[in-house]
Amino acid sequence: MNPRTVVLAFRAVAVAEALSWVGLLAGMYVKYVPQTSEAGVQFFGPVHGAVFVAYVLVALVAARVLGWSRWTTLLALAASIPPLATVVLERWAGRTGRLRVPARA
């Protein structure tokens, strides 16, 4: 698998996961606070679920292809749980060289 493609996929899915979280949280707010509509939850719930699974899979592929340590892999997987943490992890991984394409690629 091409490391450059893995890096681009990881970055894209990390941002998509965070955006789907925002949509789901907004939908939950509308559903439970003013109690006006469930449409946001009905739409963003499945979207977030699918993007969450995609993020976990892409993170595991990135860990293998980019040679991440177990600690980095665990951080990437844990970042999928709190809202917007995937973007924070993606920025950190980029700054620390964990999303650098290996020289052998």
Coordinates of N, CA and C in Angstrom, one line a residue:
M1 N 0.8 -1.2 0.0 CA 0.0 0.0 0.0 C 0.9 1.2 0.0
N2 N 0.5 2.2 -0.8 CA 1.3 3.4 -0.9 C 1.2 4.3 0.3
P3 N 2.4 4.6 1.0 CA 2.3 5.4 2.2 C 1.8 6.8 2.0
R4 N 2.0 7.4 0.9 CA 1.5 8.7 0.6 C -0.1 8.7 0.6
T5 N -0.6 7.7 0.0 CA -2.1 7.5 0.0 C -2.6 7.3 1.4
V6 N -1.9 6.5 2.2 CA -2.3 6.2 3.6 C -2.3 7.5 4.4
V7 N -1.3 8.3 4.2 CA -1.2 9.6 5.0 C -2.4 10.5 4.6
L8 N -2.7 10.6 3.3 CA -3.8 11.5 2.8 C -5.1 10.9 3.3
A9 N -5.3 9.6 3.3 CA -6.5 9.0 3.7 C -6.7 9.3 5.2
F10 N -5.6 9.1 6.0 CA -5.7 9.3 7.4 C -6.1 10.8 7.8
R11 N -5.5 11.7 7.1 CA -5.8 13.1 7.3 C -7.3 13.4 7.0
A12 N -7.7 12.9 5.8 CA -9.1 13.2 5.4 C -10.1 12.6 6.3
V13 N -9.9 11.3 6.7 CA -10.8 10.6 7.6 C -10.8 11.2 9.0
A14 N -9.7 11.7 9.5 CA -9.6 12.3 10.8 C -10.5 13.6 10.8
V15 N -10.4 14.4 9.8 CA -11.2 15.6 9.7 C -12.7 15.2 9.5
A16 N -13.0 14.3 8.7 CA -14.4 13.9 8.5 C -15.0 13.3 9.8
E17 N -14.2 12.6 10.5 CA -14.7 12.1 11.8 C -15.1 13.2 12.7
A18 N -14.2 14.2 12.8 CA -14.5 15.3 13.7 C -15.7 16.1 13.2
L19 N -15.8 16.3 11.9 CA -17.0 17.0 11.4 C -18.3 16.2 11.6
S20 N -18.2 14.9 11.5 CA -19.4 14.1 11.7 C -19.8 14.2 13.2
W21 N -18.8 14.3 14.1 CA -19.1 14.5 15.5 C -19.8 15.8 15.7
V22 N -19.4 16.9 15.1 CA -20.0 18.2 15.2 C -21.5 18.1 14.8
G23 N -21.7 17.5 13.6 CA -23.1 17.3 13.1 C -23.9 16.5 14.1
L24 N -23.4 15.4 14.6 CA -24.2 14.6 15.6 C -24.4 15.4 16.9
L25 N -23.5 16.1 17.4 CA -23.7 16.9 18.6 C -24.7 18.0 18.4
A26 N -24.7 18.6 17.2 CA -25.7 19.7 16.9 C -27.1 19.0 16.8
G27 N -27.2 17.8 16.2 CA -28.4 17.1 16.1 C -28.9 16.7 17.4
M28 N -28.1 16.3 18.3 CA -28.5 15.9 19.7 C -29.0 17.1 20.5
Y29 N -28.3 18.3 20.2 CA -28.8 19.5 20.9 C -30.2 19.8 20.5
V30 N -30.4 19.8 19.2 CA -31.8 20.1 18.6 C -32.8 19.1 19.1
K31 N -32.4 17.9 19.2 CA -33.3 16.8 19.7 C -33.7 17.0 21.1
Y32 N -32.7 17.3 22.0 CA -32.9 17.2 23.4 C -33.1 18.5 24.1
V33 N -32.6 19.6 23.6 CA -32.8 20.9 24.3 C -34.1 21.6 23.9
P34 N -34.2 22.1 22.6 CA -35.5 22.7 22.3 C -36.5 21.6 21.9
Q35 N -36.1 20.4 21.8 CA -36.9 19.2 21.4 C -37.8 19.5 20.2
T36 N -37.2 19.9 19.1 CA -37.9 20.3 17.9 C -37.8 19.3 16.8
S37 N -36.7 18.6 16.7 CA -36.6 17.6 15.6 C -35.5 16.6 15.9
E38 N -35.7 15.4 15.3 CA -34.8 14.3 15.5 C -34.0 14.1 14.2
A39 N -34.2 15.0 13.2 CA -33.6 14.8 11.9 C -32.1 14.8 11.9
G40 N -31.5 15.7 12.7 CA -30.1 15.7 12.8 C -29.5 14.5 13.3
V41 N -30.1 13.9 14.3 CA -29.6 12.6 14.9 C -29.8 11.5 13.9
Q42 N -31.0 11.5 13.3 CA -31.3 10.4 12.3 C -30.3 10.4 11.1
F43 N -29.9 11.6 10.7 CA -28.9 11.7 9.6 C -27.5 11.5 10.1
F44 N -27.0 12.3 11.1 CA -25.6 12.3 11.5 C -25.3 11.0 12.3
G45 N -26.2 10.4 12.9 CA -25.9 9.2 13.7 C -25.3 8.1 12.8
P46 N -25.9 7.7 11.7 CA -25.3 6.7 10.9 C -24.1 7.2 10.1
V47 N -24.1 8.5 9.8 CA -22.9 9.0 9.1 C -21.7 9.0 10.0
H48 N -21.9 9.4 11.3 CA -20.8 9.4 12.2 C -20.3 7.9 12.5
G49 N -21.3 7.0 12.6 CA -20.9 5.6 12.8 C -20.0 5.1 11.7
A50 N -20.4 5.4 10.5 CA -19.6 4.9 9.3 C -18.2 5.5 9.3
V51 N -18.2 6.8 9.5 CA -16.9 7.5 9.5 C -16.0 7.1 10.7
F52 N -16.6 6.8 11.8 CA -15.9 6.3 13.0 C -15.2 5.0 12.6
V53 N -16.0 4.1 12.0 CA -15.4 2.8 11.7 C -14.3 3.0 10.6
A54 N -14.5 3.9 9.7 CA -13.5 4.1 8.7 C -12.2 4.7 9.3
Y55 N -12.4 5.6 10.3 CA -11.2 6.2 11.0 C -10.4 5.1 11.7
V56 N -11.1 4.2 12.4 CA -10.4 3.2 13.1 C -9.6 2.3 12.1
L57 N -10.3 1.9 11.0 CA -9.6 1.1 10.0 C -8.4 1.8 9.4
V58 N -8.6 3.0 9.0 CA -7.5 3.8 8.4 C -6.3 4.0 9.4
A59 N -6.7 4.2 10.7 CA -5.7 4.4 11.7 C -4.8 3.1 11.9
L60 N -5.5 2.0 11.8 CA -4.8 0.7 11.9 C -3.9 0.5 10.7
V61 N -4.4 0.8 9.5 CA -3.5 0.7 8.3 C -2.4 1.6 8.4
A62 N -2.6 2.9 8.8 CA -1.5 3.9 8.9 C -0.5 3.4 9.9
A63 N -0.9 2.8 11.0 CA 0.0 2.3 12.0 C 1.0 1.3 11.4
R64 N 0.4 0.4 10.7 CA 1.2 -0.6 10.1 C 2.1 -0.1 8.9
V65 N 1.5 0.7 8.0 CA 2.3 1.2 6.9 C 3.4 2.2 7.3
L66 N 3.0 3.1 8.2 CA 4.0 4.1 8.6 C 4.9 3.7 9.8
G67 N 4.7 2.5 10.3 CA 5.6 2.0 11.4 C 5.4 2.7 12.7
W68 N 4.1 3.0 13.1 CA 3.8 3.7 14.4 C 4.1 2.7 15.5
S69 N 4.5 3.3 16.6 CA 4.7 2.5 17.9 C 3.3 2.1 18.4
R70 N 3.3 1.2 19.3 CA 2.0 0.8 20.0 C 1.4 2.0 20.7
W71 N 2.2 2.8 21.3 CA 1.7 4.0 22.0 C 1.0 5.0 21.0
T72 N 1.6 5.2 19.9 CA 1.0 6.1 18.9 C -0.3 5.5 18.4
T73 N -0.3 4.2 18.1 CA -1.5 3.6 17.6 C -2.6 3.6 18.6
L74 N -2.3 3.4 19.9 CA -3.3 3.5 21.0 C -3.8 4.9 21.1
L75 N -3.0 5.9 20.9 CA -3.4 7.3 21.0 C -4.4 7.6 19.8
A76 N -4.0 7.1 18.6 CA -4.8 7.3 17.4 C -6.2 6.7 17.6
L77 N -6.2 5.5 18.2 CA -7.5 4.8 18.4 C -8.3 5.5 19.5
A78 N -7.7 5.9 20.5 CA -8.4 6.6 21.6 C -8.9 8.0 21.2
A79 N -8.3 8.6 20.2 CA -8.7 9.9 19.7 C -10.1 9.8 19.0
S80 N -10.5 8.6 18.6 CA -11.7 8.5 17.9 C -12.9 8.6 18.9
I81 N -12.7 8.6 20.2 CA -13.8 8.7 21.1 C -14.2 10.1 21.5
P82 N -13.4 11.0 22.0 CA -13.8 12.3 22.3 C -14.1 13.2 21.1
P83 N -15.1 14.0 21.1 CA -15.3 14.9 20.0 C -14.1 15.7 19.6
L84 N -13.8 15.8 18.3 CA -12.8 16.6 17.7 C -11.3 16.2 18.0
A85 N -11.2 15.1 18.8 CA -9.8 14.7 19.1 C -9.0 14.1 17.9
T86 N -9.7 13.6 16.9 CA -9.0 13.1 15.8 C -8.2 14.2 15.0
V87 N -8.8 15.4 15.0 CA -8.1 16.5 14.4 C -6.9 16.9 15.2
V88 N -7.0 16.9 16.5 CA -5.9 17.2 17.4 C -4.8 16.2 17.2
L89 N -5.2 14.9 17.2 CA -4.2 13.9 16.9 C -3.5 14.0 15.6
E90 N -4.3 14.3 14.6 CA -3.7 14.5 13.2 C -2.7 15.6 13.2
R91 N -3.0 16.7 13.8 CA -2.1 17.8 13.8 C -0.8 17.5 14.6
W92 N -1.0 16.8 15.7 CA 0.2 16.3 16.5 C 1.0 15.4 15.7
A93 N 0.4 14.4 15.1 CA 1.1 13.4 14.3 C 1.9 14.0 13.2
G94 N 1.3 15.0 12.5 CA 2.0 15.8 11.5 C 3.2 16.5 12.0
R95 N 3.0 17.2 13.1 CA 4.1 18.0 13.7 C 5.3 17.1 14.2
T96 N 5.0 16.0 14.7 CA 6.0 15.1 15.2 C 6.6 14.1 14.2
G97 N 6.2 14.2 13.0 CA 6.8 13.3 11.9 C 6.1 12.0 11.8
R98 N 5.1 11.7 12.5 CA 4.4 10.4 12.4 C 3.6 10.2 11.2
L99 N 3.3 11.3 10.5 CA 2.6 11.2 9.2 C 3.6 11.5 8.0
R100 N 4.9 11.4 8.3 CA 5.9 11.5 7.2 C 6.0 10.2 6.4
V101 N 6.0 10.4 5.1 CA 6.2 9.2 4.2 C 7.6 8.7 4.4
P102 N 7.7 7.4 4.7 CA 9.1 6.8 4.9 C 9.9 7.0 3.7
A103 N 11.2 7.1 3.8 CA 12.2 7.3 2.7 C 12.2 6.1 1.8
R104 N 11.9 4.9 2.3 CA 11.9 3.7 1.5 C 10.7 3.6 0.5
A105 N 9.7 4.5 0.7 CA 8.5 4.4 -0.1 C 8.7 5.1 -1.5

